[in-house]
CSV table of C-alpha atoms and ligand atoms in Angstrom, one decimal:
chain,number,residue,atom,x,y,z
D,268,UNK,CA,108.3,-11.7,6.1
D,269,UNK,CA,111.0,-9.4,7.0
D,270,UNK,CA,111.6,-6.0,6.3
D,271,UNK,CA,114.5,-3.6,6.5
D,272,UNK,CA,114.8,0.1,7.2
D,273,UNK,CA,114.7,0.6,3.6
D,274,UNK,CA,111.9,-1.5,2.8
D,275,UNK,CA,108.8,-0.2,0.8
D,276,UNK,CA,105.4,-0.2,2.4
D,277,UNK,CA,101.9,-0.1,0.9
D,278,UNK,CA,98.7,-1.1,2.4
D,279,UNK,CA,94.7,-0.9,2.1
D,280,UNK,CA,92.7,1.6,3.3
D,281,UNK,CA,89.2,1.2,4.3
D,282,UNK,CA,86.5,1.2,7.1
D,283,UNK,CA,85.9,-1.5,8.3
D,284,UNK,CA,89.0,-3.2,7.0
D,285,UNK,CA,89.1,-6.3,8.9
D,286,UNK,CA,87.2,-8.5,6.0
D,287,UNK,CA,89.9,-7.2,3.3
D,288,UNK,CA,91.5,-10.1,1.4
D,289,UNK,CA,94.1,-7.6,0.2
D,290,UNK,CA,96.8,-8.1,2.9
D,291,UNK,CA,96.8,-11.8,2.3
D,292,UNK,CA,97.0,-11.4,-1.5
D,293,UNK,CA,99.8,-8.8,-1.2
D,294,UNK,CA,101.6,-10.8,1.7
D,295,UNK,CA,101.6,-13.8,-0.4
D,296,UNK,CA,103.4,-12.1,-3.2
D,297,UNK,CA,105.8,-10.2,-1.0
D,298,UNK,CA,106.9,-13.8,0.5
D,299,UNK,CA,107.0,-15.4,-2.8
D,300,UNK,CA,109.0,-12.9,-4.6
D,301,UNK,CA,111.4,-12.2,-1.5
D,302,UNK,CA,110.5,-8.4,-1.6
D,303,UNK,CA,111.8,-6.2,1.1
D,304,UNK,CA,108.6,-4.4,2.0
D,305,UNK,CA,105.1,-4.8,3.7
D,306,UNK,CA,101.6,-4.4,3.0
D,307,UNK,CA,99.4,-3.5,5.8
D,308,UNK,CA,95.7,-2.7,6.6
D,309,UNK,CA,95.0,0.9,7.3
D,310,UNK,CA,91.5,1.2,9.5
D,311,UNK,CA,90.7,4.8,8.4
D,312,UNK,CA,87.4,6.3,9.5
D,313,UNK,CA,85.2,7.7,6.6
D,314,UNK,CA,85.8,11.4,7.4
D,315,UNK,CA,89.4,10.9,7.6
D,316,UNK,CA,90.1,9.4,4.0
D,317,UNK,CA,91.3,12.7,2.3
D,318,UNK,CA,93.8,13.6,5.3
D,319,UNK,CA,95.3,9.8,5.3
D,320,UNK,CA,95.9,9.8,1.8
D,321,UNK,CA,97.5,13.1,1.9
D,322,UNK,CA,99.8,11.7,4.7
D,323,UNK,CA,101.1,8.9,2.7
D,324,UNK,CA,104.0,10.9,0.8
D,325,UNK,CA,105.1,12.5,4.3
D,326,UNK,CA,105.3,9.0,5.7
D,327,UNK,CA,107.3,7.7,3.0
D,328,UNK,CA,104.8,5.1,1.8
D,329,UNK,CA,104.8,3.6,-1.7
D,330,UNK,CA,101.0,4.0,-1.8
D,331,UNK,CA,97.7,2.2,-1.0
D,332,UNK,CA,94.9,0.3,-2.1
D,333,UNK,CA,91.4,2.1,-1.2
D,334,UNK,CA,88.2,0.3,-0.3
D,335,UNK,CA,84.8,1.2,0.6
D,336,UNK,CA,84.1,3.9,1.7
D,337,UNK,CA,87.1,5.9,0.4
D,338,UNK,CA,86.9,5.0,-3.3
D,339,UNK,CA,85.2,8.5,-4.3
D,340,UNK,CA,87.3,10.5,-1.8
D,341,UNK,CA,90.5,9.1,-3.3
D,342,UNK,CA,89.1,9.9,-6.9
D,343,UNK,CA,88.8,13.4,-5.6
D,344,UNK,CA,92.0,13.9,-3.6
D,345,UNK,CA,94.8,12.5,-6.0
D,346,UNK,CA,96.8,14.7,-8.4
D,347,UNK,CA,96.1,12.7,-11.5
D,348,UNK,CA,94.1,9.5,-12.5
D,349,UNK,CA,94.2,7.1,-15.4
D,350,UNK,CA,91.5,6.8,-17.8
D,351,UNK,CA,89.8,3.9,-16.0
D,352,UNK,CA,89.4,6.0,-12.9
D,353,UNK,CA,88.0,8.9,-14.9
D,354,UNK,CA,85.5,6.6,-16.7
D,355,UNK,CA,84.5,4.7,-13.4
D,356,UNK,CA,84.5,7.6,-11.1
D,357,UNK,CA,86.3,5.8,-8.3
D,358,UNK,CA,90.1,5.0,-7.4
D,359,UNK,CA,91.2,1.8,-5.6
D,360,UNK,CA,94.9,2.1,-6.1
D,361,UNK,CA,97.1,5.0,-5.4
D,362,UNK,CA,100.8,5.5,-6.2
D,363,UNK,CA,103.1,7.8,-4.3
D,364,UNK,CA,105.3,9.3,-7.1
D,365,UNK,CA,108.7,10.4,-6.8
D,366,UNK,CA,107.9,14.2,-6.5
D,367,UNK,CA,105.2,13.2,-3.9
D,368,UNK,CA,102.2,13.6,-6.1
D,369,UNK,CA,99.5,10.9,-5.6
D,370,UNK,CA,98.6,9.2,-8.8
D,371,UNK,CA,95.2,7.3,-8.7
D,372,UNK,CA,93.9,4.2,-10.7
D,373,UNK,CA,91.1,1.9,-11.2
D,374,UNK,CA,92.5,-1.4,-11.5
D,375,UNK,CA,88.9,-3.2,-11.3
D,376,UNK,CA,88.3,-2.8,-15.1
D,377,UNK,CA,91.7,-4.3,-16.2
D,378,UNK,CA,91.5,-6.8,-13.4
D,379,UNK,CA,88.2,-8.1,-15.0
D,380,UNK,CA,89.7,-8.2,-18.5
D,381,UNK,CA,92.8,-10.0,-17.2
D,382,UNK,CA,90.6,-12.6,-15.5
D,383,UNK,CA,88.5,-13.2,-18.4
D,384,UNK,CA,91.5,-13.5,-20.7
D,385,UNK,CA,93.1,-16.0,-18.1
D,386,UNK,CA,90.0,-18.0,-17.8
D,387,UNK,CA,88.4,-18.2,-21.3
D,388,UNK,CA,91.7,-18.6,-23.4
D,389,UNK,CA,92.0,-15.6,-25.6
D,390,UNK,CA,88.7,-14.1,-24.6
D,391,UNK,CA,87.5,-11.3,-26.9
D,392,UNK,CA,84.1,-9.7,-26.9
D,393,UNK,CA,82.9,-11.4,-30.4
D,394,UNK,CA,79.2,-10.8,-29.5
D,395,UNK,CA,77.0,-8.8,-27.7
D,396,UNK,CA,77.5,-8.8,-23.8
D,397,UNK,CA,74.4,-9.0,-21.5
D,398,UNK,CA,75.3,-7.2,-18.2
D,399,UNK,CA,73.1,-7.4,-14.8
D,400,UNK,CA,73.5,-4.6,-12.3
D,401,UNK,CA,74.1,-0.8,-12.4
D,402,UNK,CA,76.5,-0.2,-9.3
D,403,UNK,CA,80.1,0.5,-9.0
D,404,UNK,CA,81.1,-3.1,-10.3
D,405,UNK,CA,78.7,-2.6,-13.4
D,406,UNK,CA,80.5,0.8,-14.3
D,407,UNK,CA,84.0,-1.1,-14.1
D,408,UNK,CA,82.8,-3.7,-16.3
D,409,UNK,CA,81.0,-1.7,-18.8
D,410,UNK,CA,84.4,0.4,-19.0
D,411,UNK,CA,86.5,-2.6,-19.4
D,412,UNK,CA,84.1,-4.4,-22.3
D,413,UNK,CA,84.2,-1.3,-24.1
D,414,UNK,CA,87.9,-0.8,-24.0
D,415,UNK,CA,88.0,-4.5,-25.1
D,416,UNK,CA,86.0,-3.6,-28.3
D,417,UNK,CA,82.4,-5.1,-27.3
D,418,UNK,CA,80.2,-4.4,-30.3
D,419,UNK,CA,77.1,-4.0,-27.9
D,420,UNK,CA,76.2,-4.1,-24.1
D,421,UNK,CA,72.7,-5.1,-23.2
D,422,UNK,CA,72.1,-3.8,-19.6
D,423,UNK,CA,69.4,-4.7,-17.1
D,424,UNK,CA,69.0,-3.5,-13.6
D,425,UNK,CA,66.2,-3.6,-10.9
D,426,UNK,CA,66.2,0.1,-10.9
D,427,UNK,CA,66.1,0.9,-14.6
D,428,UNK,CA,67.1,4.7,-14.0
D,429,UNK,CA,70.5,3.7,-12.9
D,430,UNK,CA,71.0,1.7,-16.0
D,431,UNK,CA,69.9,4.7,-17.9
D,432,UNK,CA,72.2,6.7,-16.2
D,433,UNK,CA,75.2,4.5,-17.0
D,434,UNK,CA,74.1,4.2,-20.6
D,435,UNK,CA,74.2,7.9,-20.9
D,436,UNK,CA,77.7,8.2,-19.6
D,437,UNK,CA,79.0,5.2,-21.9
D,438,UNK,CA,77.2,5.8,-25.0
D,439,UNK,CA,75.0,4.2,-27.6
D,440,UNK,CA,76.7,0.8,-27.7
D,441,UNK,CA,75.0,0.3,-24.3
D,442,UNK,CA,71.1,-0.5,-24.4
D,443,UNK,CA,69.2,-0.7,-21.7
D,444,UNK,CA,66.8,-3.7,-21.1
D,445,UNK,CA,63.8,-3.8,-18.5
D,446,UNK,CA,64.7,-6.0,-15.6
D,447,UNK,CA,61.6,-8.4,-16.2
D,448,UNK,CA,63.0,-8.9,-19.9
D,449,UNK,CA,66.4,-10.0,-18.9
D,450,UNK,CA,66.1,-13.4,-19.7
D,451,UNK,CA,65.3,-12.3,-23.5
D,452,UNK,CA,68.6,-10.3,-23.8
D,453,UNK,CA,70.7,-13.4,-23.7
D,454,UNK,CA,69.8,-14.3,-27.0
D,455,UNK,CA,73.1,-14.2,-29.3
D,456,UNK,CA,75.2,-12.9,-26.4
D,457,UNK,CA,78.8,-13.9,-26.2
D,458,UNK,CA,79.1,-13.0,-22.3
D,459,UNK,CA,76.8,-13.1,-19.5
D,460,UNK,CA,78.0,-11.1,-16.5
D,461,UNK,CA,76.4,-10.6,-13.1
D,462,UNK,CA,77.6,-7.8,-11.1
D,463,UNK,CA,74.4,-7.8,-8.7
D,464,UNK,CA,74.9,-9.2,-5.3
D,465,UNK,CA,72.2,-11.7,-6.2
D,466,UNK,CA,73.5,-15.1,-5.5
D,467,UNK,CA,76.0,-14.0,-2.8
D,468,UNK,CA,75.7,-15.8,0.5
D,469,UNK,CA,72.7,-14.5,2.5
D,470,UNK,CA,71.1,-13.0,-0.7
D,471,UNK,CA,68.4,-14.5,-2.8
D,472,UNK,CA,69.9,-16.5,-6.2
D,473,UNK,CA,69.6,-14.5,-9.3
D,474,UNK,CA,66.3,-15.6,-11.0
D,475,UNK,CA,67.4,-16.1,-14.5
D,476,UNK,CA,66.3,-18.4,-17.3
D,477,UNK,CA,69.4,-19.3,-19.5
D,478,UNK,CA,67.4,-21.0,-22.2
D,479,UNK,CA,68.2,-18.3,-24.9
D,480,UNK,CA,71.8,-18.1,-24.1
D,481,UNK,CA,74.2,-19.6,-26.5
D,482,UNK,CA,76.2,-22.4,-25.0
D,483,UNK,CA,79.4,-20.9,-26.5
D,484,UNK,CA,78.9,-17.7,-24.1
D,485,UNK,CA,81.1,-17.2,-20.9
D,486,UNK,CA,79.2,-16.8,-17.8
D,487,UNK,CA,80.8,-14.5,-15.5
D,488,UNK,CA,79.5,-14.0,-11.9
D,489,UNK,CA,81.3,-11.2,-9.8
D,490,UNK,CA,80.1,-12.8,-6.6
D,491,UNK,CA,82.8,-14.9,-4.9
D,492,UNK,CA,81.2,-15.9,-2.0
D,493,UNK,CA,80.2,-18.8,-2.3
D,494,UNK,CA,82.6,-19.6,-5.3
D,495,UNK,CA,79.8,-21.5,-7.1
D,496,UNK,CA,76.7,-19.5,-7.3
D,497,UNK,CA,73.2,-21.1,-8.4
D,498,UNK,CA,74.0,-18.8,-11.7
D,499,UNK,CA,77.4,-20.4,-12.4
D,500,UNK,CA,76.2,-24.0,-11.6
D,501,UNK,CA,73.2,-23.6,-13.9
D,502,UNK,CA,75.6,-22.3,-16.8
D,503,UNK,CA,78.0,-25.4,-16.2
D,504,UNK,CA,75.4,-27.7,-16.3
D,505,UNK,CA,74.4,-26.7,-19.8
D,506,UNK,CA,77.8,-26.5,-21.1
D,507,UNK,CA,78.8,-22.9,-20.5
D,508,UNK,CA,82.1,-21.8,-19.4
D,509,UNK,CA,81.3,-20.3,-16.0
D,510,UNK,CA,84.1,-17.9,-14.3
D,511,UNK,CA,83.6,-16.9,-10.7
D,512,UNK,CA,84.4,-13.6,-9.3
D,513,UNK,CA,87.3,-14.5,-6.9
D,514,UNK,CA,90.0,-14.2,-9.8
D,515,UNK,CA,88.8,-10.4,-10.4
D,516,UNK,CA,89.6,-9.8,-6.7
D,517,UNK,CA,93.1,-11.2,-7.5
D,518,UNK,CA,94.0,-9.7,-10.8
D,519,UNK,CA,92.7,-6.2,-9.6
D,520,UNK,CA,95.6,-6.4,-7.0
D,521,UNK,CA,98.5,-7.0,-9.4
D,522,UNK,CA,98.9,-3.5,-10.9
D,523,UNK,CA,99.3,-1.8,-7.4
D,524,UNK,CA,101.9,-4.8,-6.4
D,525,UNK,CA,104.0,-4.2,-9.6
D,526,UNK,CA,104.1,-0.2,-9.0
D,527,UNK,CA,104.9,-0.4,-5.2
D,528,UNK,CA,107.3,-3.3,-5.4
D,529,UNK,CA,108.7,-3.3,-8.8
D,530,UNK,CA,107.8,-7.0,-9.6
D,531,UNK,CA,104.9,-8.3,-11.9
D,532,UNK,CA,103.0,-10.8,-9.8
D,533,UNK,CA,101.6,-14.0,-11.3
D,534,UNK,CA,98.0,-14.8,-10.2
D,535,UNK,CA,97.6,-18.5,-10.2
D,536,UNK,CA,96.1,-21.3,-8.3
D,537,UNK,CA,98.8,-21.1,-5.3
D,538,UNK,CA,97.5,-17.7,-4.7
D,539,UNK,CA,93.8,-18.7,-5.2
D,540,UNK,CA,94.4,-21.5,-2.6
D,541,UNK,CA,95.8,-19.3,0.0
D,542,UNK,CA,92.8,-16.7,-0.4
D,543,UNK,CA,90.3,-19.8,-0.3
D,544,UNK,CA,91.9,-21.3,2.9
D,545,UNK,CA,91.4,-17.9,4.3
D,546,UNK,CA,87.7,-17.7,3.4
D,547,UNK,CA,86.7,-21.2,4.8
D,548,UNK,CA,84.7,-21.0,8.1
R,300,ATR,P1,78.7,-2.6,-6.3
R,300,ATR,O1,79.4,-1.4,-6.2
R,300,ATR,O2,79.3,-4.0,-5.9
R,300,ATR,O3,78.3,-2.9,-7.9
R,300,ATR,P2,76.0,-1.8,-5.5
R,300,ATR,O4,76.4,-0.3,-6.0
R,300,ATR,O5,75.5,-1.9,-4.1
R,300,ATR,O6,77.2,-2.6,-5.4
R,300,ATR,O7,75.2,-2.5,-6.5
R,300,ATR,C1,74.4,-3.8,-6.4
R,300,ATR,C2,73.6,-4.1,-7.4
R,300,ATR,O8,72.9,-5.2,-7.2
R,300,ATR,C3,72.7,-3.0,-7.9
R,300,ATR,O9,72.8,-3.1,-9.3
R,300,ATR,C4,71.5,-3.6,-7.5
R,300,ATR,O10,70.3,-3.1,-8.1
R,300,ATR,P3,69.5,-1.8,-7.6
R,300,ATR,O11,70.5,-0.7,-8.5
R,300,ATR,O12,68.2,-1.8,-8.2
R,300,ATR,O13,69.5,-1.4,-6.2
R,300,ATR,C5,71.6,-5.0,-7.6
R,300,ATR,N1,70.8,-5.6,-6.5
R,300,ATR,C6,70.8,-5.9,-5.2
R,300,ATR,N2,69.8,-6.5,-4.8
R,300,ATR,C7,69.0,-6.8,-5.5
R,300,ATR,C8,67.8,-7.6,-5.8
R,300,ATR,N3,67.2,-8.2,-4.7
R,300,ATR,N4,67.2,-7.6,-7.1
R,300,ATR,C9,67.9,-7.3,-8.2
R,300,ATR,N5,68.9,-6.5,-8.0
R,300,ATR,C10,69.4,-6.3,-6.8
């Protein structure tokens, strides 16, 4: 990849940052589309997030992705935010505008929807969705599903109070279910979405009986390491369409690339293969 003196520069800001897949994703697209630009990792200490963001216009950067621990700092620091960022309370994409202002976006929610639609035909929320977990990913998922028109969201979390806080901010379509009753909320659901870390490498599997879930339901696991979680394996065994979390990671990157580099990138198997090759031990 080459860059000229007039190339555009963006990156990803986090601490630590070495684990981030974003440089590979954007690097693949930069090369594929022959863009005069670069995408670099920024290792920014937790206390320096706001100052680093404010320096972006001065340095002439096009913008940056923001990851742990800076997503809330970015939310507070930017000059304007999109509706998704406002609802989710976190910014993961910052664009430096022509006048030097910082615009903040949250692309996790559109990334999830784009991935669902790409994986499950023309996916629409035709029935209640069952969501597990109440962290930042669940917040993004709830916003996305309600935006898409979900008639009802059943939400179960080990710590019930966190699910109740989410229900309070997203309104009456979100119904909180006790964690021990999570299997029963699958009855009649069109989507089962795991946003907890259960099933991730090094974590216990998600303990969930799928008997009540219609086989027409899509089962989406936000976990992508491993790609095939015990939940997805069980879902596919009984005939449900299983969707892994890697696609969301790829799709959430697209809006930033488009804004910084002026090309709408495609999420396809070639990109997925590049990222998977980087993940193998
Ligand atoms: P993220 O921002 O990716 O959503 P997070 O905020 O750390 O990550 O949320 C992790 C989610 O996994 C939470 O819903 C958490 O449940 P609690 O709110 O009760 O902590 C859930 N989780 C993690 N380990 C769990 C376990 N062993 N059993 C049940 N839920 C678990």
